[in-house]
PDB file of C-alpha atoms in Angstrom:
ATOM      1  CA  HIS A   1     -24.747 -15.995 -21.012  1.00 77.00           C
ATOM      2  CA  SER A   2     -24.054 -13.605 -23.881  1.00 85.00           C
ATOM      3  CA  LEU A   3     -27.000 -11.202 -23.230  1.00 90.00           C
ATOM      4  CA  LEU A   4     -25.917 -10.657 -19.662  1.00 90.00           C
ATOM      5  CA  ALA A   5     -22.322 -10.296 -20.715  1.00 89.00           C
ATOM      6  CA  THR A   6     -23.351  -7.661 -23.253  1.00 92.00           C
ATOM      7  CA  ARG A   7     -25.108  -5.700 -20.488  1.00 92.00           C
ATOM      8  CA  VAL A   8     -21.962  -5.922 -18.291  1.00 88.00           C
ATOM      9  CA  VAL A   9     -19.749  -4.618 -21.093  1.00 90.00           C
ATOM     10  CA  ALA A  10     -22.110  -1.743 -21.871  1.00 92.00           C
ATOM     11  CA  ARG A  11     -22.350  -0.714 -18.216  1.00 89.00           C
ATOM     12  CA  VAL A  12     -18.635  -1.000 -17.456  1.00 86.00           C
ATOM     13  CA  ASN A  13     -17.744   1.003 -20.607  1.00 85.00           C
ATOM     14  CA  ALA A  14     -20.310   3.643 -19.762  1.00 86.00           C
ATOM     15  CA  ILE A  15     -19.209   4.065 -16.174  1.00 82.00           C
ATOM     16  CA  LEU A  16     -15.446   3.660 -16.527  1.00 81.00           C
ATOM     17  CA  GLY A  17     -15.032   4.871 -20.149  1.00 80.00           C
ATOM     18  CA  SER A  18     -13.085   1.687 -20.863  1.00 82.00           C
ATOM     19  CA  GLY A  19     -12.807  -0.198 -24.117  1.00 84.00           C
ATOM     20  CA  LEU A  20     -13.899  -3.589 -22.751  1.00 87.00           C
ATOM     21  CA  SER A  21     -15.132  -5.958 -25.352  1.00 89.00           C
ATOM     22  CA  LEU A  22     -17.494  -8.937 -25.196  1.00 91.00           C
ATOM     23  CA  ARG A  23     -14.614 -11.222 -26.090  1.00 92.00           C
ATOM     24  CA  ASP A  24     -12.654  -9.890 -23.050  1.00 90.00           C
ATOM     25  CA  VAL A  25     -15.510 -11.026 -20.748  1.00 90.00           C
ATOM     26  CA  PHE A  26     -15.440 -14.547 -22.115  1.00 92.00           C
ATOM     27  CA  ASP A  27     -11.632 -14.731 -22.212  1.00 91.00           C
ATOM     28  CA  HIS A  28     -11.284 -13.447 -18.593  1.00 89.00           C
ATOM     29  CA  PRO A  29     -14.345 -14.671 -16.771  1.00 87.00           C
ATOM     30  CA  THR A  30     -13.233 -13.418 -13.293  1.00 90.00           C
ATOM     31  CA  ILE A  31     -13.487  -9.907 -11.841  1.00 87.00           C
ATOM     32  CA  ALA A  32      -9.756  -9.843 -11.228  1.00 89.00           C
ATOM     33  CA  GLY A  33      -9.071 -10.720 -14.870  1.00 89.00           C
ATOM     34  CA  LEU A  34     -11.394  -8.053 -16.159  1.00 87.00           C
ATOM     35  CA  ALA A  35      -9.957  -5.530 -13.788  1.00 85.00           C
ATOM     36  CA  GLU A  36      -6.443  -6.156 -15.247  1.00 86.00           C
ATOM     37  CA  ILE A  37      -7.726  -5.706 -18.804  1.00 85.00           C
ATOM     38  CA  ILE A  38      -9.504  -2.417 -17.855  1.00 83.00           C
ATOM     39  CA  ILE A  39      -6.491  -1.011 -15.957  1.00 81.00           C
ATOM     40  CA  GLU A  40      -4.062  -1.946 -18.794  1.00 80.00           C
ATOM     41  CA  GLY A  41      -6.303  -0.184 -21.320  1.00 73.00           C
ATOM     42  CA  SER A  42      -6.951   2.884 -19.115  1.00 65.00           C
ATOM     43  CA  SER A  43      -5.002   6.047 -19.388  1.00 56.00           C
ATOM     44  CA  VAL A  44      -5.702   6.693 -15.762  1.00 53.00           C
ATOM     45  CA  SER A  45      -3.725   4.475 -13.319  1.00 51.00           C
ATOM     46  CA  THR A  46      -6.454   4.330 -10.675  1.00 55.00           C
ATOM     47  CA  ILE A  47     -10.081   3.690 -11.135  1.00 56.00           C
ATOM     48  CA  PRO A  48     -12.397   4.750  -8.333  1.00 62.00           C
ATOM     49  CA  ALA A  49     -13.719   1.838  -6.354  1.00 65.00           C
ATOM     50  CA  LEU A  50     -17.459   1.604  -5.854  1.00 64.00           C
ATOM     51  CA  GLN A  51     -18.795   0.418  -2.548  1.00 69.00           C
ATOM     52  CA  ILE A  52     -22.250  -1.057  -2.053  1.00 67.00           C
ATOM     53  CA  GLY A  53     -23.180   1.702   0.291  1.00 71.00           C
ATOM     54  CA  ASP A  54     -22.370   4.333  -2.377  1.00 71.00           C
ATOM     55  CA  LEU A  55     -25.234   3.336  -4.534  1.00 71.00           C
ATOM     56  CA  PRO A  56     -28.660   5.046  -3.925  1.00 80.00           C
ATOM     57  CA  ARG A  57     -31.298   2.813  -2.471  1.00 79.00           C
ATOM     58  CA  PRO A  58     -34.994   3.649  -2.270  1.00 84.00           C
ATOM     59  CA  ALA A  59     -36.717   3.422   1.123  1.00 88.00           C
ATOM     60  CA  ASN A  60     -39.224   0.778  -0.133  1.00 89.00           C
ATOM     61  CA  LEU A  61     -37.845  -1.850  -2.458  1.00 87.00           C
ATOM     62  CA  PRO A  62     -40.310  -3.395  -4.949  1.00 88.00           C
ATOM     63  CA  ALA A  63     -41.023  -7.121  -4.749  1.00 91.00           C
ATOM     64  CA  SER A  64     -39.484  -9.293  -7.460  1.00 90.00           C
ATOM     65  CA  PHE A  65     -41.598 -11.221  -9.871  1.00 91.00           C
ATOM     66  CA  GLY A  66     -41.032 -14.392  -7.854  1.00 92.00           C
ATOM     67  CA  GLN A  67     -42.058 -12.638  -4.661  1.00 90.00           C
ATOM     68  CA  GLN A  68     -45.152 -11.255  -6.343  1.00 91.00           C
ATOM     69  CA  ALA A  69     -46.063 -14.695  -7.486  1.00 92.00           C
ATOM     70  CA  LEU A  70     -45.856 -16.116  -3.989  1.00 91.00           C
ATOM     71  CA  TRP A  71     -48.269 -13.453  -2.707  1.00 81.00           C
TER      72      TRP A  71
END
């Protein structure tokens, strides 16, 4: 939905310094399509790839709202 798409655009633009727009997300709904748009608009030919293991992760993860409701 549009609120989540807005968050995606803001995060991608903040991390990659791209000029991705909300319209781009809805016109190209796949990761591959968005990657092409970002690379075409980028002055740098390569964008560093993030791996899941590269992200910091706390030792104890908090329970989600749904998990808390079950307890």
